Tab-separated table of N, CA and C in Angstrom:
chain	number	residue	atom	x	y	z
A	1	MET	N	26.227	36.277	-89.501
A	1	MET	CA	26.548	35.923	-88.070
A	1	MET	C	26.136	34.654	-87.710
A	2	LEU	N	26.529	33.788	-87.851
A	2	LEU	CA	25.572	32.238	-87.319
A	2	LEU	C	27.312	31.630	-87.824
A	3	LYS	N	28.392	32.449	-89.292
A	3	LYS	CA	29.376	31.546	-89.000
A	3	LYS	C	29.740	32.022	-88.024
A	4	LYS	N	30.192	32.840	-87.835
A	4	LYS	CA	30.613	34.031	-86.534
A	4	LYS	C	30.701	33.429	-85.103
A	5	LEU	N	29.428	33.177	-84.944
A	5	LEU	CA	29.039	33.063	-83.681
A	5	LEU	C	29.334	31.162	-83.385
A	6	LEU	N	28.762	30.065	-84.838
A	6	LEU	CA	30.093	29.387	-84.667
A	6	LEU	C	31.552	29.147	-84.494
A	7	ALA	N	32.136	29.758	-85.140
A	7	ALA	CA	33.438	30.243	-84.938
A	7	ALA	C	34.139	30.176	-83.419
A	8	LEU	N	33.538	31.379	-83.352
A	8	LEU	CA	33.006	32.031	-81.335
A	8	LEU	C	32.848	30.710	-80.508
A	9	SER	N	32.574	29.638	-81.040
A	9	SER	CA	31.884	29.483	-79.612
A	9	SER	C	33.451	27.748	-79.468
A	10	LEU	N	33.711	27.026	-81.158
A	10	LEU	CA	34.489	26.422	-81.516
A	10	LEU	C	36.537	26.878	-80.772
A	11	LEU	N	36.190	27.902	-81.312
A	11	LEU	CA	36.957	28.688	-80.217
A	11	LEU	C	36.671	28.244	-79.188
A	12	MET	N	36.256	29.141	-77.857
A	12	MET	CA	36.189	29.004	-76.792
A	12	MET	C	35.803	27.309	-75.769
A	13	VAL	N	35.982	26.357	-76.747
A	13	VAL	CA	35.628	24.758	-76.814
A	13	VAL	C	36.739	25.265	-76.634
A	14	GLY	N	37.817	25.024	-77.106
A	14	GLY	CA	40.093	24.880	-76.751
A	14	GLY	C	39.533	25.549	-75.559
A	15	PHE	N	39.071	26.209	-74.992
A	15	PHE	CA	39.879	27.314	-73.497
A	15	PHE	C	39.693	26.492	-72.624
A	16	VAL	N	38.368	25.707	-73.228
A	16	VAL	CA	37.686	24.464	-71.497
A	16	VAL	C	38.560	23.902	-71.557
A	17	VAL	N	39.048	23.956	-70.515
A	17	VAL	CA	40.160	22.197	-69.269
A	17	VAL	C	39.745	21.208	-68.643
A	18	GLN	N	39.566	20.177	-69.008
A	18	GLN	CA	39.083	19.378	-67.848
A	18	GLN	C	39.836	19.358	-66.676
A	19	ALA	N	39.625	19.153	-65.650
A	19	ALA	CA	40.994	18.838	-64.334
A	19	ALA	C	40.865	17.120	-64.984
A	20	GLN	N	42.068	16.472	-64.656
A	20	GLN	CA	42.594	15.294	-64.918
A	20	GLN	C	43.131	15.017	-63.530
A	21	THR	N	43.072	13.227	-63.576
A	21	THR	CA	43.662	12.629	-62.745
A	21	THR	C	44.645	11.704	-62.881
A	22	TYR	N	46.071	12.167	-62.139
A	22	TYR	CA	47.029	11.762	-62.150
A	22	TYR	C	47.654	10.367	-61.765
A	23	LYS	N	48.465	9.835	-61.382
A	23	LYS	CA	49.050	8.936	-60.856
A	23	LYS	C	50.334	8.945	-60.954
A	24	LEU	N	50.943	9.436	-59.820
A	24	LEU	CA	52.368	9.808	-59.510
A	24	LEU	C	52.968	8.401	-58.619
A	25	ALA	N	54.184	7.911	-59.037
A	25	ALA	CA	54.770	6.577	-58.729
A	25	ALA	C	55.680	7.703	-57.606
A	26	ILE	N	55.508	7.233	-56.053
A	26	ILE	CA	56.881	7.621	-55.301
A	26	ILE	C	57.605	6.054	-55.028
A	27	THR	N	59.466	6.225	-55.041
A	27	THR	CA	59.708	5.596	-54.624
A	27	THR	C	59.951	5.137	-52.517
A	28	ASP	N	61.270	4.325	-53.228
A	28	ASP	CA	61.497	4.466	-50.653
A	28	ASP	C	60.534	4.087	-50.215
A	29	LEU	N	58.646	3.950	-49.735
A	29	LEU	CA	58.604	4.053	-49.137
A	29	LEU	C	57.767	3.642	-48.960
A	30	GLU	N	57.180	2.643	-47.789
A	30	GLU	CA	56.631	1.728	-47.234
A	30	GLU	C	54.954	1.508	-46.468
A	31	GLY	N	54.473	1.776	-47.795
A	31	GLY	CA	53.096	1.408	-47.093
A	31	GLY	C	52.526	3.074	-47.955
A	32	MET	N	51.038	3.606	-48.005
A	32	MET	CA	50.331	4.442	-47.973
A	32	MET	C	50.667	5.016	-46.876
A	33	GLU	N	50.479	5.171	-45.521
A	33	GLU	CA	50.156	5.902	-44.421
A	33	GLU	C	51.664	6.571	-44.330
A	34	GLU	N	52.725	6.124	-44.768
A	34	GLU	CA	54.294	6.732	-44.396
A	34	GLU	C	53.693	8.222	-46.047
A	35	LEU	N	53.531	7.615	-47.216
A	35	LEU	CA	53.872	8.368	-48.508
A	35	LEU	C	52.748	9.378	-47.892
A	36	GLU	N	50.748	9.541	-47.528
A	36	GLU	CA	50.847	10.609	-46.851
A	36	GLU	C	51.451	11.460	-45.935
A	37	ARG	N	52.193	11.330	-45.357
A	37	ARG	CA	52.592	11.495	-44.128
A	37	ARG	C	53.818	12.376	-44.940
A	38	GLU	N	54.286	11.776	-45.880
A	38	GLU	CA	55.512	12.453	-46.521
A	38	GLU	C	55.312	13.047	-47.285
A	39	PHE	N	54.745	13.066	-47.839
A	39	PHE	CA	53.875	14.230	-49.961
A	39	PHE	C	52.809	14.900	-48.919
A	40	GLY	N	52.155	14.558	-48.736
A	40	GLY	CA	50.133	14.988	-47.996
A	40	GLY	C	50.205	16.370	-48.484
A	41	GLN	N	51.074	17.174	-47.739
A	41	GLN	CA	51.164	18.574	-48.050
A	41	GLN	C	50.862	19.286	-49.656
A	42	PHE	N	51.990	18.071	-50.886
A	42	PHE	CA	53.047	18.344	-51.394
A	42	PHE	C	51.230	18.681	-52.616
A	43	LYS	N	50.480	17.572	-51.706
A	43	LYS	CA	49.921	16.488	-52.790
A	43	LYS	C	49.106	17.837	-53.084
A	44	LYS	N	48.149	18.003	-51.887
A	44	LYS	CA	46.897	19.362	-51.622
A	44	LYS	C	47.462	20.097	-51.987
A	45	VAL	N	49.063	21.082	-52.034
A	45	VAL	CA	48.910	22.403	-53.106
A	45	VAL	C	48.916	21.481	-53.980
A	46	LEU	N	49.154	20.841	-54.773
A	46	LEU	CA	49.307	21.101	-56.316
A	46	LEU	C	47.659	20.421	-56.392
A	47	GLU	N	46.971	20.018	-55.974
A	47	GLU	CA	45.903	19.562	-56.264
A	47	GLU	C	45.035	21.273	-56.577
A	48	ALA	N	45.559	21.910	-55.152
A	48	ALA	CA	44.696	23.573	-55.338
A	48	ALA	C	45.144	24.249	-56.488
A	49	LYS	N	46.577	24.388	-56.424
A	49	LYS	CA	47.128	25.398	-57.753
A	49	LYS	C	46.853	25.194	-59.026
A	50	THR	N	46.475	23.470	-59.564
A	50	THR	CA	46.435	22.280	-60.834
A	50	THR	C	44.639	22.890	-60.756
A	51	GLY	N	44.259	21.956	-59.905
A	51	GLY	CA	43.057	21.640	-60.401
A	51	GLY	C	42.578	20.386	-61.345
A	52	ASP	N	43.344	19.597	-60.575
A	52	ASP	CA	43.541	18.101	-61.063
A	52	ASP	C	43.987	17.279	-59.697
A	53	THR	N	43.379	16.337	-60.392
A	53	THR	CA	43.267	15.180	-59.287
A	53	THR	C	45.041	14.450	-59.049
A	54	ILE	N	45.743	14.722	-57.898
A	54	ILE	CA	46.786	13.918	-58.031
A	54	ILE	C	46.315	11.954	-56.961
A	55	LYS	N	47.212	11.165	-57.030
A	55	LYS	CA	47.039	9.428	-57.010
A	55	LYS	C	48.216	9.190	-56.546
A	56	PHE	N	48.949	8.755	-55.510
A	56	PHE	CA	50.316	8.210	-55.090
A	56	PHE	C	49.656	5.940	-55.351
A	57	PHE	N	50.958	6.154	-56.262
A	57	PHE	CA	51.099	4.418	-56.196
A	57	PHE	C	52.358	4.515	-55.955
A	58	PRO	N	52.655	4.239	-55.287
A	58	PRO	CA	54.018	3.474	-54.097
A	58	PRO	C	54.399	2.398	-54.609
A	59	VAL	N	56.159	2.949	-55.112
A	59	VAL	CA	56.620	1.435	-55.932
A	59	VAL	C	58.385	1.428	-54.775
A	60	PRO	N	58.829	0.500	-55.305
A	60	PRO	CA	60.418	-0.439	-54.448
A	60	PRO	C	61.444	0.164	-54.280
A	61	SER	N	61.427	0.383	-55.864
A	61	SER	CA	62.273	1.668	-55.983
A	61	SER	C	61.910	2.344	-57.518
A	62	ARG	N	62.925	2.283	-58.290
A	62	ARG	CA	63.053	4.181	-58.975
A	62	ARG	C	62.668	2.909	-60.625
A	63	THR	N	63.392	1.819	-60.765
A	63	THR	CA	63.356	0.724	-61.475
A	63	THR	C	61.984	-0.584	-61.250
A	64	ALA	N	60.746	-0.193	-60.540
A	64	ALA	CA	60.264	-0.732	-60.849
A	64	ALA	C	58.936	0.616	-60.702
A	65	GLY	N	59.486	1.645	-60.870
A	65	GLY	CA	58.855	3.052	-60.953
A	65	GLY	C	58.840	3.029	-62.903
A	66	VAL	N	59.458	2.618	-63.061
A	66	VAL	CA	59.346	2.739	-64.882
A	66	VAL	C	58.882	2.059	-65.461
A	67	GLU	N	59.130	0.817	-65.433
A	67	GLU	CA	58.329	-0.239	-64.502
A	67	GLU	C	56.518	-0.016	-65.021
A	68	ALA	N	56.139	0.829	-64.007
A	68	ALA	CA	54.911	0.878	-63.676
A	68	ALA	C	54.674	2.347	-64.299
A	69	MET	N	55.523	3.100	-65.386
A	69	MET	CA	55.570	3.718	-66.116
A	69	MET	C	55.208	3.611	-67.818
A	70	LYS	N	55.351	2.475	-67.424
A	70	LYS	CA	56.081	1.832	-68.687
A	70	LYS	C	55.168	0.899	-69.555
A	71	SER	N	54.267	0.902	-68.054
A	71	SER	CA	52.497	-1.047	-67.983
A	71	SER	C	51.630	0.647	-68.006
A	72	LYS	N	51.822	2.097	-68.073
A	72	LYS	CA	50.651	3.009	-68.183
A	72	LYS	C	49.920	2.622	-66.739
A	73	LYS	N	50.693	2.481	-65.709
A	73	LYS	CA	50.535	2.435	-64.357
A	73	LYS	C	49.720	3.584	-63.439
A	74	VAL	N	50.816	4.601	-64.056
A	74	VAL	CA	51.491	6.301	-63.543
A	74	VAL	C	51.753	6.631	-64.408
A	75	ASP	N	51.566	8.320	-64.649
A	75	ASP	CA	51.699	8.315	-64.980
A	75	ASP	C	53.477	9.823	-64.797
A	76	PHE	N	53.472	9.829	-64.315
A	76	PHE	CA	55.116	10.600	-63.532
A	76	PHE	C	56.022	9.004	-62.498
A	77	VAL	N	56.595	9.416	-62.384
A	77	VAL	CA	58.094	8.802	-61.299
A	77	VAL	C	58.515	10.394	-60.500
């Protein structure tokens, strides 16, 4: 009985998903105000659907976005 309970507990731990924070690099926009204006609604919907937190990271170019990803400053470009 104890083994079954332990096995069930371990199985249920696999189904628990913690909310995460993802950093998203956005290119070709100047400043956080413009970024929020252009992508704010997208961010709200994505956070609501996934339960995760999205943070924007403005970068001046795609190359800068790739460099930010390589240095682990962002998760997505």
